Coordinates of C-alpha atoms and ligand atoms in Angstrom, one line a residue:
M228 CA -59.8 49.0 83.6
D229 CA -57.1 51.9 83.6
E230 CA -54.4 51.1 85.7
R231 CA -53.3 54.4 86.5
F232 CA -56.5 55.0 88.3
T233 CA -57.0 52.1 91.0
R234 CA -56.5 54.0 93.7
K235 CA -58.0 52.5 96.9
E236 CA -59.8 56.2 97.8
R237 CA -62.6 55.8 99.4
I238 CA -64.9 58.7 98.3
C239 CA -68.5 59.4 99.3
I240 CA -71.0 61.2 96.8
V241 CA -74.0 62.6 99.1
G242 CA -77.0 62.7 97.0
A243 CA -78.0 59.5 94.3
G244 CA -80.0 62.1 92.3
L245 CA -78.7 63.0 88.6
V246 CA -75.7 64.1 88.9
G247 CA -74.2 62.2 92.2
S248 CA -75.4 59.0 90.4
L249 CA -74.0 59.8 87.2
L250 CA -70.8 60.6 89.2
S251 CA -70.5 57.8 90.8
I252 CA -70.3 55.7 87.5
I253 CA -67.6 57.7 86.7
L254 CA -65.4 57.2 89.4
G255 CA -66.4 53.3 89.8
Q256 CA -65.4 52.3 86.4
R257 CA -62.4 54.3 87.0
G258 CA -61.9 51.6 89.8
Y259 CA -62.5 54.5 92.8
Q260 CA -64.3 52.8 96.0
V261 CA -67.2 55.0 96.1
D262 CA -70.6 55.2 98.7
L263 CA -73.5 57.2 97.2
I264 CA -75.6 57.9 99.9
E265 CA -79.1 59.3 99.3
K266 CA -81.6 60.4 102.2
R267 CA -84.7 59.5 100.2
C268 CA -85.8 55.7 99.7
D269 CA -84.7 53.9 96.6
M270 CA -86.8 55.1 94.1
R271 CA -86.9 52.3 92.2
K272 CA -88.2 50.1 94.7
E273 CA -91.0 52.4 95.6
D274 CA -93.9 53.9 94.3
I275 CA -92.5 57.2 94.7
P276 CA -92.2 60.2 91.7
G277 CA -87.8 60.5 91.4
G278 CA -88.0 64.0 92.8
R279 CA -89.9 67.3 91.6
T280 CA -90.4 67.3 87.7
I281 CA -91.5 64.3 85.9
A282 CA -90.7 65.1 82.3
M283 CA -87.1 66.9 81.8
S284 CA -85.1 67.9 78.8
L285 CA -82.2 66.3 77.9
S286 CA -79.5 68.0 75.5
H287 CA -76.5 67.8 73.6
R288 CA -74.6 68.5 76.9
G289 CA -76.6 65.9 78.5
F290 CA -76.3 63.5 76.2
E291 CA -72.4 63.3 75.7
A292 CA -71.8 63.1 79.3
L293 CA -73.9 60.1 79.2
S294 CA -72.1 58.6 76.3
L295 CA -68.9 58.4 78.5
V296 CA -70.4 55.8 80.8
G297 CA -72.1 53.7 77.4
L298 CA -75.6 55.3 78.6
K299 CA -76.5 57.4 75.7
D300 CA -77.9 55.0 73.1
Y301 CA -80.1 53.1 75.9
I302 CA -81.8 56.6 77.6
K303 CA -82.4 58.0 74.4
Q304 CA -84.4 55.0 73.1
H305 CA -86.7 56.0 76.0
T306 CA -87.4 59.7 75.4
V307 CA -89.5 62.0 73.3
A308 CA -88.1 64.0 70.4
K309 CA -89.2 67.8 70.0
S310 CA -87.4 69.6 67.2
S311 CA -89.7 72.9 67.3
R312 CA -91.6 75.3 70.1
M313 CA -95.3 75.7 69.3
V314 CA -96.4 78.9 70.3
H315 CA -100.3 78.7 71.1
L316 CA -101.7 82.4 71.0
K317 CA -104.7 83.2 72.7
D318 CA -107.3 83.8 69.4
G319 CA -106.2 79.7 68.8
T320 CA -103.3 80.2 66.1
V321 CA -100.0 79.0 66.5
H322 CA -96.6 79.9 65.5
V323 CA -93.8 77.0 65.1
Q324 CA -90.8 78.2 65.8
E325 CA -87.7 75.0 65.4
Y326 CA -85.3 74.9 67.5
G327 CA -82.1 74.2 65.8
R328 CA -81.8 72.6 62.1
D329 CA -81.6 69.4 59.9
G330 CA -83.8 67.5 62.5
Q331 CA -82.1 68.7 65.6
A332 CA -84.1 68.0 68.2
I333 CA -84.4 68.4 72.5
H334 CA -85.4 64.8 74.4
T335 CA -88.1 64.5 77.1
I336 CA -87.0 61.6 79.3
N337 CA -88.8 60.6 82.5
R338 CA -87.1 61.6 85.9
K339 CA -87.0 58.6 87.8
F340 CA -86.7 56.4 84.3
I341 CA -82.7 58.1 84.2
N342 CA -81.7 58.3 87.3
S343 CA -83.0 54.7 88.1
A344 CA -81.0 53.4 85.4
L345 CA -78.1 56.0 86.2
L346 CA -78.3 53.8 89.9
D347 CA -78.1 50.5 88.3
K348 CA -75.4 51.6 86.3
A349 CA -73.3 52.7 89.0
E350 CA -73.9 49.5 90.9
A351 CA -72.9 47.2 88.2
T352 CA -69.5 48.6 88.0
G353 CA -68.9 46.8 91.3
N354 CA -67.5 49.9 93.0
V355 CA -70.0 52.0 93.9
N356 CA -72.0 50.8 97.1
T357 CA -75.9 52.9 97.4
Y358 CA -77.4 53.7 101.0
F359 CA -80.8 54.6 100.8
E360 CA -82.9 56.2 103.7
S361 CA -79.5 57.7 105.0
Q362 CA -78.9 61.4 105.6
C363 CA -76.1 63.4 105.8
V364 CA -77.1 65.6 109.2
N365 CA -73.2 66.5 109.8
L366 CA -70.4 67.1 108.5
N367 CA -66.5 67.6 109.7
L368 CA -64.8 69.1 106.3
D369 CA -61.4 68.9 107.8
K370 CA -61.2 65.0 108.9
Q371 CA -63.9 64.3 106.1
E372 CA -66.3 62.6 108.2
L373 CA -69.8 62.4 107.8
E374 CA -72.8 61.8 110.6
L375 CA -75.6 60.0 108.6
F376 CA -78.8 59.6 110.0
N377 CA -80.4 56.2 109.2
K378 CA -84.1 56.3 108.7
Q379 CA -85.3 52.9 109.3
T380 CA -83.0 51.9 112.5
G381 CA -83.9 55.9 114.0
K382 CA -79.9 55.9 114.8
C383 CA -76.6 58.1 113.3
D384 CA -73.5 56.9 112.4
F385 CA -70.3 58.7 111.9
R386 CA -68.4 57.6 108.7
Q387 CA -64.5 58.7 107.3
Y388 CA -63.3 59.1 103.7
D389 CA -60.7 60.3 101.7
R390 CA -62.7 62.6 99.7
I391 CA -66.3 63.9 100.2
I392 CA -69.0 65.0 97.5
G393 CA -71.7 66.8 97.7
A394 CA -74.0 66.7 94.8
D395 CA -77.1 67.3 97.4
G396 CA -78.8 69.5 95.6
V397 CA -79.7 73.4 96.1
F398 CA -80.1 72.7 99.7
S399 CA -77.1 70.9 99.9
K400 CA -75.8 70.8 103.6
V401 CA -72.3 70.2 102.2
A402 CA -72.6 73.4 100.3
N403 CA -74.1 74.9 103.7
E404 CA -70.9 73.7 105.5
I405 CA -68.6 75.4 102.8
A406 CA -70.0 78.4 103.1
K407 CA -69.5 78.7 107.0
Q408 CA -65.7 79.1 105.4
E409 CA -64.1 82.6 105.9
Q410 CA -64.6 84.3 102.8
A411 CA -67.4 81.8 101.0
N412 CA -69.5 83.8 98.8
F413 CA -73.1 82.5 98.5
E414 CA -75.7 83.6 96.9
R415 CA -79.2 81.7 97.2
F416 CA -81.8 83.9 95.3
S417 CA -85.6 82.8 94.6
P418 CA -87.0 84.6 91.8
E419 CA -90.6 86.2 92.3
Y420 CA -92.1 83.0 90.7
G421 CA -92.6 79.8 91.7
Y422 CA -94.3 77.0 89.5
K423 CA -97.5 74.4 90.0
E424 CA -97.9 71.4 87.3
L425 CA -100.6 70.1 85.9
V426 CA -101.0 66.9 83.7
I427 CA -102.8 66.8 79.9
P428 CA -103.9 62.9 80.2
T429 CA -104.6 61.3 77.1
D430 CA -107.4 61.7 75.0
S431 CA -110.6 59.2 75.0
E432 CA -108.3 56.1 72.6
N433 CA -105.4 57.0 74.6
N434 CA -103.9 59.2 72.5
W435 CA -101.7 62.4 72.7
K436 CA -104.3 65.2 72.8
L437 CA -101.3 67.9 71.6
N438 CA -98.8 67.6 68.8
N439 CA -96.3 65.1 70.7
K440 CA -93.0 66.5 68.2
V441 CA -93.0 69.6 70.0
V442 CA -92.5 72.0 73.5
H443 CA -95.8 73.8 73.8
V444 CA -95.8 77.4 75.0
W445 CA -98.7 79.7 75.8
P446 CA -97.0 82.8 76.3
Q447 CA -98.8 85.5 78.3
G448 CA -95.5 88.3 79.4
H449 CA -95.3 88.0 83.4
F450 CA -96.4 84.7 83.3
N451 CA -96.5 81.3 81.2
L452 CA -97.7 77.8 80.9
V453 CA -95.5 75.1 79.2
A454 CA -96.3 71.4 78.0
L455 CA -93.8 68.5 77.7
P456 CA -95.4 65.3 75.8
N457 CA -94.2 62.3 78.2
T458 CA -93.0 58.7 76.8
N459 CA -97.1 57.9 78.1
K460 CA -98.7 60.2 76.0
T461 CA -100.0 63.0 78.5
F462 CA -98.2 65.9 78.7
T463 CA -96.3 67.5 81.7
C464 CA -98.1 71.3 82.1
T465 CA -96.3 73.5 83.8
L466 CA -97.7 77.4 85.1
F467 CA -95.0 79.8 85.4
L468 CA -96.5 82.7 87.7
K469 CA -95.4 84.9 90.7
L470 CA -96.0 83.5 93.9
N471 CA -97.2 86.1 95.7
G472 CA -99.5 89.6 94.8
E473 CA -103.1 89.8 93.2
I474 CA -103.0 87.0 90.3
S475 CA -100.4 84.7 91.9
L476 CA -100.1 81.1 92.5
N477 CA -101.3 81.6 96.2
T478 CA -104.1 83.4 95.2
L479 CA -105.4 81.4 93.2
N480 CA -107.0 78.8 95.6
D481 CA -110.4 78.4 95.0
H482 CA -112.3 77.0 92.1
K483 CA -113.9 79.7 90.7
L484 CA -110.8 82.2 90.9
I485 CA -108.7 79.7 89.1
A486 CA -111.3 79.3 86.6
N487 CA -111.6 82.4 85.8
F488 CA -107.8 82.7 85.4
F489 CA -107.5 80.2 82.9
N490 CA -110.7 81.0 81.0
K491 CA -109.1 84.7 81.0
H492 CA -105.7 83.6 80.3
F493 CA -104.9 80.3 79.5
P494 CA -108.6 79.4 77.4
D495 CA -107.3 75.9 75.9
V496 CA -107.0 74.5 79.0
S497 CA -110.3 73.9 80.0
R498 CA -110.3 72.0 76.6
L499 CA -107.0 69.8 77.4
I500 CA -107.0 69.3 81.2
P501 CA -111.3 68.5 82.7
N502 CA -110.3 68.5 85.8
Y503 CA -107.6 71.4 85.7
C504 CA -109.3 73.3 88.7
E505 CA -109.0 70.0 90.7
Q506 CA -105.7 69.3 90.0
F507 CA -104.5 73.2 90.9
M508 CA -105.8 72.8 94.3
E509 CA -104.2 69.4 95.0
N510 CA -100.8 70.3 93.3
P511 CA -97.8 71.9 95.1
V512 CA -97.0 75.5 94.5
S513 CA -93.3 74.8 93.8
K514 CA -90.2 77.9 94.3
I515 CA -87.5 78.5 91.7
Y516 CA -84.3 78.4 93.0
S517 CA -81.0 80.0 91.4
L518 CA -77.5 79.3 93.3
K519 CA -74.0 81.0 92.6
C520 CA -71.6 80.5 95.3
A521 CA -67.9 80.5 95.9
P522 CA -65.6 78.5 96.8
W523 CA -67.0 74.8 95.5
Q524 CA -63.9 72.9 97.4
Y525 CA -62.4 72.6 100.9
R526 CA -58.4 71.9 101.1
N527 CA -58.9 69.7 98.2
K528 CA -60.5 67.4 99.7
V529 CA -64.6 68.1 99.8
L530 CA -66.1 69.5 96.5
L531 CA -69.5 70.4 95.1
I532 CA -71.4 69.4 91.9
G533 CA -74.2 69.9 90.4
D534 CA -77.5 72.1 91.7
A535 CA -75.6 71.9 95.4
C536 CA -73.0 74.6 93.5
H537 CA -75.0 75.8 90.5
A538 CA -78.6 75.4 91.1
I539 CA -80.4 77.9 87.8
A540 CA -83.7 78.7 87.0
P541 CA -85.5 76.4 85.0
F542 CA -86.4 78.7 82.0
F543 CA -84.1 76.6 79.6
A544 CA -84.8 72.9 81.3
M545 CA -80.7 72.8 81.8
G546 CA -80.3 72.1 85.3
M547 CA -79.9 68.5 84.7
N548 CA -77.8 69.0 81.4
V549 CA -75.5 71.1 82.8
G550 CA -75.1 69.5 85.7
F551 CA -74.1 66.4 83.6
E552 CA -71.9 68.5 82.0
D553 CA -69.6 69.6 85.3
C554 CA -69.4 64.9 85.0
T555 CA -68.1 65.7 81.3
V556 CA -65.7 68.7 82.9
F557 CA -64.5 66.4 85.9
E558 CA -63.7 63.3 83.8
S559 CA -61.8 65.2 81.5
L560 CA -59.7 66.3 84.2
I561 CA -58.9 62.8 85.9
T562 CA -57.7 62.2 82.3
K563 CA -55.7 65.1 82.1
L564 CA -54.5 65.7 85.5
D565 CA -53.0 61.6 85.7
G566 CA -55.9 61.0 88.3
D567 CA -54.4 63.0 91.0
L568 CA -57.6 64.1 92.6
D569 CA -55.9 66.7 94.4
K570 CA -55.6 68.9 91.4
V571 CA -59.1 67.9 90.4
F572 CA -60.9 69.2 92.8
D573 CA -58.4 72.6 93.0
E574 CA -59.0 72.7 89.4
F575 CA -62.8 71.9 88.6
S576 CA -64.1 75.2 89.6
R577 CA -61.9 77.5 88.3
V578 CA -62.4 75.8 84.7
R579 CA -66.1 75.1 85.7
K580 CA -67.7 78.2 87.3
V581 CA -67.7 80.7 84.7
D582 CA -69.7 78.6 82.6
T583 CA -72.3 77.8 85.3
D584 CA -72.9 81.0 86.2
A585 CA -73.0 82.3 82.6
I586 CA -75.9 79.5 81.9
A587 CA -77.7 80.9 85.3
D588 CA -77.7 84.5 83.7
L589 CA -79.1 83.5 80.6
S590 CA -81.7 81.1 81.9
L591 CA -83.4 83.8 83.7
Q592 CA -83.4 86.4 81.0
N593 CA -84.9 83.8 78.9
F594 CA -88.0 83.8 81.0
T595 CA -88.9 87.2 79.6
S596 CA -88.0 86.0 76.2
L597 CA -90.7 83.3 76.4
G598 CA -93.0 85.2 77.6
T599 CA -92.8 87.4 74.5
S600 CA -92.4 84.6 72.3
D601 CA -96.1 85.9 70.8
K602 CA -94.4 89.1 69.9
S603 CA -94.0 90.2 66.4
N604 CA -91.0 91.5 67.1
Y605 CA -89.7 88.1 68.5
H606 CA -90.7 86.3 65.5
L607 CA -88.6 88.8 63.4
K608 CA -85.7 88.3 65.3
W609 CA -86.1 84.8 65.3
Q610 CA -86.2 84.5 61.3
I611 CA -82.9 86.9 61.0
N612 CA -81.0 84.6 63.3
R613 CA -82.2 81.7 61.3
L614 CA -81.3 83.2 58.3
L615 CA -77.9 84.4 59.1
W616 CA -77.2 80.9 61.0
N617 CA -77.6 79.5 57.5
K618 CA -75.3 82.0 55.6
L619 CA -72.7 82.0 58.5
N620 CA -73.0 78.4 59.7
N621 CA -71.0 78.3 63.1
D622 CA -70.0 81.9 63.1
W623 CA -73.3 82.8 63.7
M624 CA -75.4 80.7 65.5
P625 CA -79.0 81.7 67.3
L626 CA -79.0 81.4 71.6
Y627 CA -81.0 78.4 71.6
P628 CA -79.3 75.8 69.5
M629 CA -75.6 77.3 71.2
I630 CA -77.4 75.9 74.3
A631 CA -78.7 72.7 73.4
F632 CA -77.1 71.3 70.4
S633 CA -73.6 72.3 70.3
S634 CA -70.9 71.9 73.0
I635 CA -69.3 75.8 73.1
P636 CA -68.7 77.0 76.5
L637 CA -71.3 78.2 77.7
A638 CA -69.7 81.7 79.2
E639 CA -68.7 81.7 75.3
V640 CA -72.4 81.4 74.5
R641 CA -73.2 84.3 76.6
R642 CA -70.4 86.2 75.0
R643 CA -71.5 85.6 71.4
S644 CA -75.3 85.9 72.1
T645 CA -74.7 88.9 73.5
L646 CA -73.1 90.6 70.5
Q647 CA -75.3 88.7 68.2
A648 CA -78.8 90.2 70.5
Y649 CA -76.6 93.7 70.3
L650 CA -76.3 93.5 66.3
I651 CA -80.1 92.8 65.7
D652 CA -81.4 95.3 67.3
K653 CA -79.7 97.9 65.6
I654 CA -80.3 96.0 63.2
I655 CA -84.3 96.5 63.2
N656 CA -84.1 100.1 64.6
E657 CA -81.8 101.1 61.6
E658 CA -83.6 99.3 59.3
N659 CA -87.1 98.4 60.5
P660 CA -87.1 95.5 57.7
S661 CA -91.0 94.6 57.0
E662 CA -89.8 91.6 55.0
V663 CA -86.8 89.4 55.8
T664 CA -85.1 87.6 52.6
D665 CA -81.7 86.0 51.6
Q666 CA -80.4 89.1 49.6
W667 CA -81.4 91.8 52.4
I668 CA -79.3 89.1 54.6
D669 CA -76.8 89.6 52.1
Y670 CA -77.0 93.3 52.4
I671 CA -76.9 93.2 56.2
H672 CA -74.1 91.1 56.5
T673 CA -72.0 93.1 54.6
K674 CA -73.1 96.7 56.1
Y675 CA -73.6 95.5 60.1
I676 CA -72.1 92.1 61.2
K677 CA -69.0 91.2 58.6
D678 CA -66.5 94.0 60.2
E679 CA -67.7 92.9 64.3
L680 CA -67.7 89.6 63.8
E681 CA -64.0 89.9 62.2
K682 CA -63.3 92.0 65.4
K683 CA -64.4 89.1 67.3
N684 CA -62.8 86.5 66.3
A685 CA -59.1 88.5 66.4
Y686 CA -60.5 89.0 69.7
T687 CA -61.1 85.0 71.0
N688 CA -58.3 84.5 68.6
G689 CA -60.4 81.2 67.2
V690 CA -59.3 79.5 70.5
L691 CA -63.1 79.5 71.6
E692 CA -64.7 78.5 68.4
A693 CA -66.9 75.5 68.0
Ligands
FAD731 C1 -89.7 73.1 87.4 C2 -87.8 72.4 86.8 C3 -87.9 71.8 85.9 C4 -86.6 71.3 85.5 N1 -86.3 71.2 84.2 C5 -85.5 70.7 83.8 C6 -85.0 70.1 81.9 O1 -86.4 70.1 81.5 N2 -84.0 70.0 82.3 C7 -83.0 69.9 82.8 O2 -81.7 69.4 82.2 N3 -83.1 69.9 84.1 C8 -83.8 70.6 84.5 N4 -84.3 71.3 85.5 C9 -83.2 71.3 86.7 C10 -82.9 69.7 86.9 O3 -83.9 69.4 88.1 C11 -81.4 70.1 88.2 O4 -80.7 71.0 88.0 C12 -81.0 68.7 88.6 O5 -82.2 67.7 89.1 C13 -80.0 68.6 89.3 O6 -79.4 67.4 89.7 P1 -78.7 67.1 91.2 O7 -78.2 65.6 91.0 O8 -77.5 68.5 91.0 O9 -79.9 67.7 92.2 P2 -81.1 67.2 92.4 O10 -81.6 66.2 91.5 O11 -81.5 68.1 93.5 O12 -80.6 65.5 93.7 C14 -79.9 66.0 94.9 C15 -80.1 64.5 95.6 O13 -79.2 64.9 96.8 C16 -79.8 64.0 98.1 N5 -80.4 65.2 99.3 C17 -80.7 66.0 99.8 N6 -79.4 66.3 100.9 C18 -79.1 65.0 101.2 C19 -78.6 64.9 103.0 N7 -78.6 65.8 103.2 N8 -78.5 63.7 102.4 C20 -78.5 62.9 101.7 N9 -79.0 63.1 100.6 C21 -79.5 64.2 99.7 C22 -81.9 64.4 97.5 O14 -82.5 63.7 97.9 C23 -81.6 64.2 96.0 O15 -81.6 63.1 95.5 C24 -85.5 71.3 86.1 C25 -85.9 71.9 87.0 C26 -87.0 72.4 88.1 C27 -87.3 73.2 89.3

């Protein structure tokens, strides 16, 4: 253990979800004494799902954080790799769009599996005590004191700490307390869309019913169906649709309406999920949330992390990855600031918020993009992007690989992708290409792109290059 970091500060992390558990390992491995408080029961002992959505996509930013605590290889062994998106058209034809290149893939992991592995690792540090069925019901920010309700005894007790970290998700109690302070700015926003999950079972021989190396998308403009492979050879299928309105999650409420809806828009579903009407009726409607807030901390003693301060819509499947990247940033600040947690708490949001705001915006934009991924213009843009990436390497990377396969700061990702999208729109408008060849790419590079990228590089002065 690094001697610089063996301060005996007592830290409480509220929320033993994905981000709180990972952060507790980082702190525990550094020698800090951590209490990890969770309102639900211990998912490793009880037969409960590990929270919402079962199948999660892990990508580069998430793996980077897991490697810090020695869990990357173990977790990777329990994932299913997906290197492309398969777009299903209504007439039964499919388009395959690779996510990256040279075998780059995102990986599906079971939420309960990864959360349980993080909890085991946290306890194994010897410095993290876990408390389940213990809910933070009140918080005194000035005294760093929590009131905890113990669900088993039905009693409350009070505990005081040197520091408190709120990793308690989008409805964070800790964030709500900070929000009561003057000049706090909290924007918790629920888009008009929600989602419902269905499961595609295995076939009669216990095999995958669809290609398991890809994410399946059935785009319909204003609503989409997405299916992710699970390690047990099933798929988790998510329907994103408006919550209210003529065709909406709340109005699809009987077998006939549901059957009509799926037969009209997603005819593949009745073949893949024989009991889709029953599943649809039984499974809950979930809302989507996006949260931007400031400040993320209170007097350098109480801090927010993960969804508690920056929940993002799931259209890039990045919330966990970004929360894990928070932990990477937090860890690097501990090193940089010699373990001075006052400074770390103060600095954290200054360096991080600009990136989480960027991915929140990009995620909302991606819903529209997913919905139009069957359109010919989408495919054309995708092709141009790919060929420019081949030609220019890191000077031109399509948006998805920048998000999923790089560590480029997310605010820089947004800046680059905005410029790239602008240039591609301009090229398509002015050139109206019918075919995309390597020679044509050379031509548009010289005519439209070279100078713009040189201007951009002069502007960023190379500092933000990947
Ligand atoms: C449909 C959908 C699909 C998604 N898919 C992906 C994906 O594929 N990849 C990806 O990277 N991200 C995905 N996400 C986002 C991801 O789920 C979240 O970003 C991630 O769970 C955030 O982790 P967290 O630990 O910050 O919060 P949470 O996972 O919400 O954990 C918070 C924890 O705090 C506990 N808690 C709350 N209040 C209290 C309290 N008062 N006292 C004690 N404990 C408390 C909760 O019980 C919970 O265990 C998806 C989200 C949705 C909605």
